Amino acid sequence: PAPVDFSQQLEPRSMGEAKQLAQMMFESRLFSAFGTPQAVLAMVLAGREFGMSAMASLRAFHIIEGKPSPSADTLAALVLKSGKAKYFRCTERTPTKATFVTQRLPGGDDYPEQSVTVTIEEMRASWRKDQKAWDASGWGRTPAAMLVARAKSALARLEYPDVVGNLYDSEELQ
């Protein structure tokens, strides 16, 4: 086989190598929260689908309701890495509202600026648990960060479905 670029030498190049890596990562106990070596393998494969290394995949994806789910930051990173965004940034961040804006390349009239704003009122209206659960959740502890994540992931799906597909970030599925 042809020599592999040094930066990818530690990456699995076959299903056998991927299974071996997953087993070792699981046994390291750093990724035992995934539950099984097979789940670790699924996370590696989920990230590989988007061009991510094995370790980046294990940090970027979580299992929520039995599905590999990326973080909101992962969705934004995929958009930025794709080279299809002129910009993708937060323009407002408060405990009551967050706004993200983007413009696809090449820009101009073909792709006008698009924004998504998420409010705490919207999130409270969709909350299905009681106030005690809200207070104990990220919504009660860090509402601004939660709003940013929701706006970020919603905008990524709205404007870049070709990049992020139908992925929902892990916090949205909880």
PDB file of C-alpha atoms in Angstrom:
ATOM      1  CA  PRO A   1       0.000   0.000   0.000  1.00  0.00           C
ATOM      2  CA  ALA A   2       1.001   3.601  -0.576  1.00  0.00           C
ATOM      3  CA  PRO A   3       2.532   5.437   2.384  1.00  0.00           C
ATOM      4  CA  VAL A   4       0.034   7.269   4.561  1.00  0.00           C
ATOM      5  CA  ASP A   5       0.469  10.938   5.445  1.00  0.00           C
ATOM      6  CA  PHE A   6       1.959  11.093   8.958  1.00  0.00           C
ATOM      7  CA  SER A   7      -1.014  13.037  10.323  1.00  0.00           C
ATOM      8  CA  GLN A   8      -3.277  10.093   9.484  1.00  0.00           C
ATOM      9  CA  GLN A   9      -0.974   7.211  10.465  1.00  0.00           C
ATOM     10  CA  LEU A  10      -2.793   6.657  13.749  1.00  0.00           C
ATOM     11  CA  GLU A  11      -6.208   6.642  12.077  1.00  0.00           C
ATOM     12  CA  PRO A  12      -7.844   3.282  11.365  1.00  0.00           C
ATOM     13  CA  ARG A  13      -7.654   2.355   7.680  1.00  0.00           C
ATOM     14  CA  SER A  14      -9.869  -0.727   7.794  1.00  0.00           C
ATOM     15  CA  MET A  15     -12.871  -1.983   9.721  1.00  0.00           C
ATOM     16  CA  GLY A  16     -10.569  -4.335  11.628  1.00  0.00           C
ATOM     17  CA  GLU A  17      -8.350  -1.456  12.712  1.00  0.00           C
ATOM     18  CA  ALA A  18     -11.405   0.626  13.617  1.00  0.00           C
ATOM     19  CA  LYS A  19     -12.782  -2.193  15.789  1.00  0.00           C
ATOM     20  CA  GLN A  20      -9.421  -2.606  17.499  1.00  0.00           C
ATOM     21  CA  LEU A  21      -9.207   1.145  18.147  1.00  0.00           C
ATOM     22  CA  ALA A  22     -12.756   1.192  19.523  1.00  0.00           C
ATOM     23  CA  GLN A  23     -11.989  -1.698  21.869  1.00  0.00           C
ATOM     24  CA  MET A  24      -8.839   0.011  23.136  1.00  0.00           C
ATOM     25  CA  MET A  25     -10.570   3.368  23.594  1.00  0.00           C
ATOM     26  CA  PHE A  26     -13.392   1.681  25.507  1.00  0.00           C
ATOM     27  CA  GLU A  27     -10.942  -0.240  27.703  1.00  0.00           C
ATOM     28  CA  SER A  28      -9.075   2.984  28.468  1.00  0.00           C
ATOM     29  CA  ARG A  29     -12.212   4.006  30.410  1.00  0.00           C
ATOM     30  CA  LEU A  30     -11.964   7.470  28.880  1.00  0.00           C
ATOM     31  CA  PHE A  31     -14.894   6.606  26.623  1.00  0.00           C
ATOM     32  CA  SER A  32     -16.645   3.943  28.711  1.00  0.00           C
ATOM     33  CA  ALA A  33     -19.656   6.269  29.042  1.00  0.00           C
ATOM     34  CA  PHE A  34     -20.598   5.114  25.542  1.00  0.00           C
ATOM     35  CA  GLY A  35     -21.430   1.762  27.134  1.00  0.00           C
ATOM     36  CA  THR A  36     -19.827  -0.711  24.718  1.00  0.00           C
ATOM     37  CA  PRO A  37     -16.904  -0.916  22.305  1.00  0.00           C
ATOM     38  CA  GLN A  38     -19.490  -1.127  19.519  1.00  0.00           C
ATOM     39  CA  ALA A  39     -20.910   2.252  20.549  1.00  0.00           C
ATOM     40  CA  VAL A  40     -17.399   3.724  20.537  1.00  0.00           C
ATOM     41  CA  LEU A  41     -16.989   2.335  17.014  1.00  0.00           C
ATOM     42  CA  ALA A  42     -20.306   3.892  15.979  1.00  0.00           C
ATOM     43  CA  MET A  43     -19.095   7.311  17.169  1.00  0.00           C
ATOM     44  CA  VAL A  44     -15.840   6.939  15.221  1.00  0.00           C
ATOM     45  CA  LEU A  45     -17.822   6.004  12.096  1.00  0.00           C
ATOM     46  CA  ALA A  46     -20.304   8.864  12.637  1.00  0.00           C
ATOM     47  CA  GLY A  47     -17.467  11.349  12.657  1.00  0.00           C
ATOM     48  CA  ARG A  48     -15.662   9.684   9.769  1.00  0.00           C
ATOM     49  CA  GLU A  49     -18.744  10.364   7.649  1.00  0.00           C
ATOM     50  CA  PHE A  50     -17.941  14.071   8.101  1.00  0.00           C
ATOM     51  CA  GLY A  51     -14.173  13.775   7.659  1.00  0.00           C
ATOM     52  CA  MET A  52     -13.333  13.831  11.362  1.00  0.00           C
ATOM     53  CA  SER A  53     -10.511  11.899  13.002  1.00  0.00           C
ATOM     54  CA  ALA A  54     -11.325   9.136  15.469  1.00  0.00           C
ATOM     55  CA  MET A  55     -10.486  11.181  18.560  1.00  0.00           C
ATOM     56  CA  ALA A  56     -12.325  14.264  17.285  1.00  0.00           C
ATOM     57  CA  SER A  57     -15.353  12.060  16.631  1.00  0.00           C
ATOM     58  CA  LEU A  58     -15.292  10.649  20.153  1.00  0.00           C
ATOM     59  CA  ARG A  59     -15.237  14.167  21.603  1.00  0.00           C
ATOM     60  CA  ALA A  60     -17.777  15.618  19.177  1.00  0.00           C
ATOM     61  CA  PHE A  61     -20.546  13.007  19.264  1.00  0.00           C
ATOM     62  CA  HIS A  62     -22.706  11.798  22.141  1.00  0.00           C
ATOM     63  CA  ILE A  63     -25.336   9.081  22.309  1.00  0.00           C
ATOM     64  CA  ILE A  64     -28.747  10.602  22.948  1.00  0.00           C
ATOM     65  CA  GLU A  65     -31.807   8.361  22.865  1.00  0.00           C
ATOM     66  CA  GLY A  66     -29.735   5.711  21.095  1.00  0.00           C
ATOM     67  CA  LYS A  67     -28.497   7.991  18.291  1.00  0.00           C
ATOM     68  CA  PRO A  68     -25.095   9.534  17.571  1.00  0.00           C
ATOM     69  CA  SER A  69     -25.636  13.250  18.087  1.00  0.00           C
ATOM     70  CA  PRO A  70     -23.067  16.004  17.571  1.00  0.00           C
ATOM     71  CA  SER A  71     -22.670  19.029  19.812  1.00  0.00           C
ATOM     72  CA  ALA A  72     -23.799  22.436  18.535  1.00  0.00           C
ATOM     73  CA  ASP A  73     -20.132  23.427  18.305  1.00  0.00           C
ATOM     74  CA  THR A  74     -19.513  20.412  16.068  1.00  0.00           C
ATOM     75  CA  LEU A  75     -22.278  21.495  13.695  1.00  0.00           C
ATOM     76  CA  ALA A  76     -20.783  24.995  13.487  1.00  0.00           C
ATOM     77  CA  ALA A  77     -17.299  23.568  12.982  1.00  0.00           C
ATOM     78  CA  LEU A  78     -18.543  21.412  10.100  1.00  0.00           C
ATOM     79  CA  VAL A  79     -20.087  24.490   8.465  1.00  0.00           C
ATOM     80  CA  LEU A  80     -16.922  26.555   8.847  1.00  0.00           C
ATOM     81  CA  LYS A  81     -14.660  23.717   7.714  1.00  0.00           C
ATOM     82  CA  SER A  82     -16.787  23.211   4.598  1.00  0.00           C
ATOM     83  CA  GLY A  83     -15.678  26.568   3.199  1.00  0.00           C
ATOM     84  CA  LYS A  84     -19.291  27.343   2.255  1.00  0.00           C
ATOM     85  CA  ALA A  85     -19.753  30.084   4.848  1.00  0.00           C
ATOM     86  CA  LYS A  86     -18.473  33.609   4.424  1.00  0.00           C
ATOM     87  CA  TYR A  87     -19.096  33.910   8.167  1.00  0.00           C
ATOM     88  CA  PHE A  88     -21.029  32.075  10.860  1.00  0.00           C
ATOM     89  CA  ARG A  89     -21.114  34.008  14.116  1.00  0.00           C
ATOM     90  CA  CYS A  90     -23.007  35.001  17.205  1.00  0.00           C
ATOM     91  CA  THR A  91     -24.255  38.593  17.209  1.00  0.00           C
ATOM     92  CA  GLU A  92     -26.308  38.531  20.413  1.00  0.00           C
ATOM     93  CA  ARG A  93     -25.895  36.515  23.607  1.00  0.00           C
ATOM     94  CA  THR A  94     -27.927  37.223  26.740  1.00  0.00           C
ATOM     95  CA  PRO A  95     -29.753  35.037  29.274  1.00  0.00           C
ATOM     96  CA  THR A  96     -32.986  35.761  27.366  1.00  0.00           C
ATOM     97  CA  LYS A  97     -31.988  35.750  23.676  1.00  0.00           C
ATOM     98  CA  ALA A  98     -29.279  34.567  21.289  1.00  0.00           C
ATOM     99  CA  THR A  99     -28.814  35.324  17.604  1.00  0.00           C
ATOM    100  CA  PHE A 100     -26.499  33.726  15.050  1.00  0.00           C
ATOM    101  CA  VAL A 101     -25.931  35.075  11.541  1.00  0.00           C
ATOM    102  CA  THR A 102     -24.326  33.630   8.436  1.00  0.00           C
ATOM    103  CA  GLN A 103     -23.880  34.166   4.747  1.00  0.00           C
ATOM    104  CA  ARG A 104     -23.181  31.407   2.279  1.00  0.00           C
ATOM    105  CA  LEU A 105     -20.502  31.841  -0.305  1.00  0.00           C
ATOM    106  CA  PRO A 106     -20.319  33.160  -2.944  1.00  0.00           C
ATOM    107  CA  GLY A 107     -22.650  35.647  -1.254  1.00  0.00           C
ATOM    108  CA  GLY A 108     -24.343  38.657  -2.790  1.00  0.00           C
ATOM    109  CA  ASP A 109     -27.895  38.343  -4.057  1.00  0.00           C
ATOM    110  CA  ASP A 110     -27.540  34.578  -4.471  1.00  0.00           C
ATOM    111  CA  TYR A 111     -27.197  34.061  -0.723  1.00  0.00           C
ATOM    112  CA  PRO A 112     -28.362  36.961   1.454  1.00  0.00           C
ATOM    113  CA  GLU A 113     -27.442  37.042   5.128  1.00  0.00           C
ATOM    114  CA  GLN A 114     -29.582  34.706   7.215  1.00  0.00           C
ATOM    115  CA  SER A 115     -30.093  34.813  10.971  1.00  0.00           C
ATOM    116  CA  VAL A 116     -31.744  32.747  13.672  1.00  0.00           C
ATOM    117  CA  THR A 117     -32.803  34.121  17.042  1.00  0.00           C
ATOM    118  CA  VAL A 118     -33.846  31.866  19.894  1.00  0.00           C
ATOM    119  CA  THR A 119     -35.510  33.207  23.024  1.00  0.00           C
ATOM    120  CA  ILE A 120     -35.849  31.828  26.506  1.00  0.00           C
ATOM    121  CA  GLU A 121     -39.633  32.145  26.170  1.00  0.00           C
ATOM    122  CA  GLU A 122     -39.603  29.768  23.172  1.00  0.00           C
ATOM    123  CA  MET A 123     -37.521  27.266  25.065  1.00  0.00           C
ATOM    124  CA  ARG A 124     -39.691  27.443  28.183  1.00  0.00           C
ATOM    125  CA  ALA A 125     -42.793  26.903  26.041  1.00  0.00           C
ATOM    126  CA  SER A 126     -41.303  23.706  24.610  1.00  0.00           C
ATOM    127  CA  TRP A 127     -40.058  22.405  28.002  1.00  0.00           C
ATOM    128  CA  ARG A 128     -41.907  19.234  28.997  1.00  0.00           C
ATOM    129  CA  LYS A 129     -40.662  18.853  32.554  1.00  0.00           C
ATOM    130  CA  ASP A 130     -41.333  20.731  35.766  1.00  0.00           C
ATOM    131  CA  GLN A 131     -39.676  23.893  37.111  1.00  0.00           C
ATOM    132  CA  LYS A 132     -37.341  21.897  39.360  1.00  0.00           C
ATOM    133  CA  ALA A 133     -36.004  20.023  36.339  1.00  0.00           C
ATOM    134  CA  TRP A 134     -35.593  23.334  34.462  1.00  0.00           C
ATOM    135  CA  ASP A 135     -33.636  24.844  37.347  1.00  0.00           C
ATOM    136  CA  ALA A 136     -31.342  21.801  37.538  1.00  0.00           C
ATOM    137  CA  SER A 137     -30.763  21.703  33.765  1.00  0.00           C
ATOM    138  CA  GLY A 138     -28.427  23.763  31.648  1.00  0.00           C
ATOM    139  CA  TRP A 139     -31.376  26.085  31.013  1.00  0.00           C
ATOM    140  CA  GLY A 140     -31.527  26.977  34.684  1.00  0.00           C
ATOM    141  CA  ARG A 141     -27.764  27.141  35.220  1.00  0.00           C
ATOM    142  CA  THR A 142     -26.435  28.653  31.953  1.00  0.00           C
ATOM    143  CA  PRO A 143     -29.329  29.977  29.857  1.00  0.00           C
ATOM    144  CA  ALA A 144     -27.163  32.183  27.601  1.00  0.00           C
ATOM    145  CA  ALA A 145     -24.939  29.261  26.608  1.00  0.00           C
ATOM    146  CA  MET A 146     -27.972  27.055  25.954  1.00  0.00           C
ATOM    147  CA  LEU A 147     -29.599  29.726  23.777  1.00  0.00           C
ATOM    148  CA  VAL A 148     -26.392  30.169  21.782  1.00  0.00           C
ATOM    149  CA  ALA A 149     -26.222  26.420  21.156  1.00  0.00           C
ATOM    150  CA  ARG A 150     -29.842  26.291  19.977  1.00  0.00           C
ATOM    151  CA  ALA A 151     -29.436  29.262  17.629  1.00  0.00           C
ATOM    152  CA  LYS A 152     -26.137  27.915  16.296  1.00  0.00           C
ATOM    153  CA  SER A 153     -27.477  24.462  15.483  1.00  0.00           C
ATOM    154  CA  ALA A 154     -30.761  25.758  14.036  1.00  0.00           C
ATOM    155  CA  LEU A 155     -28.904  28.105  11.681  1.00  0.00           C
ATOM    156  CA  ALA A 156     -26.501  25.352  10.608  1.00  0.00           C
ATOM    157  CA  ARG A 157     -29.437  23.106   9.645  1.00  0.00           C
ATOM    158  CA  LEU A 158     -31.371  25.940   7.986  1.00  0.00           C
ATOM    159  CA  GLU A 159     -28.615  27.279   5.740  1.00  0.00           C
ATOM    160  CA  TYR A 160     -26.241  24.328   5.372  1.00  0.00           C
ATOM    161  CA  PRO A 161     -28.306  21.145   5.070  1.00  0.00           C
ATOM    162  CA  ASP A 162     -25.803  19.936   2.475  1.00  0.00           C
ATOM    163  CA  VAL A 163     -23.089  20.107   5.146  1.00  0.00           C
ATOM    164  CA  VAL A 164     -24.794  18.980   8.351  1.00  0.00           C
ATOM    165  CA  GLY A 165     -27.594  16.895   6.902  1.00  0.00           C
ATOM    166  CA  ASN A 166     -30.426  16.249   9.298  1.00  0.00           C
ATOM    167  CA  LEU A 167     -28.232  16.271  12.406  1.00  0.00           C
ATOM    168  CA  TYR A 168     -29.573  17.636  15.663  1.00  0.00           C
ATOM    169  CA  ASP A 169     -27.203  18.624  18.392  1.00  0.00           C
ATOM    170  CA  SER A 170     -27.070  16.460  21.492  1.00  0.00           C
ATOM    171  CA  GLU A 171     -28.719  19.013  23.783  1.00  0.00           C
ATOM    172  CA  GLU A 172     -31.721  19.356  21.455  1.00  0.00           C
ATOM    173  CA  LEU A 173     -32.499  15.664  21.763  1.00  0.00           C
ATOM    174  CA  GLN A 174     -32.464  15.567  25.556  1.00  0.00           C
TER     175      GLN A 174
END
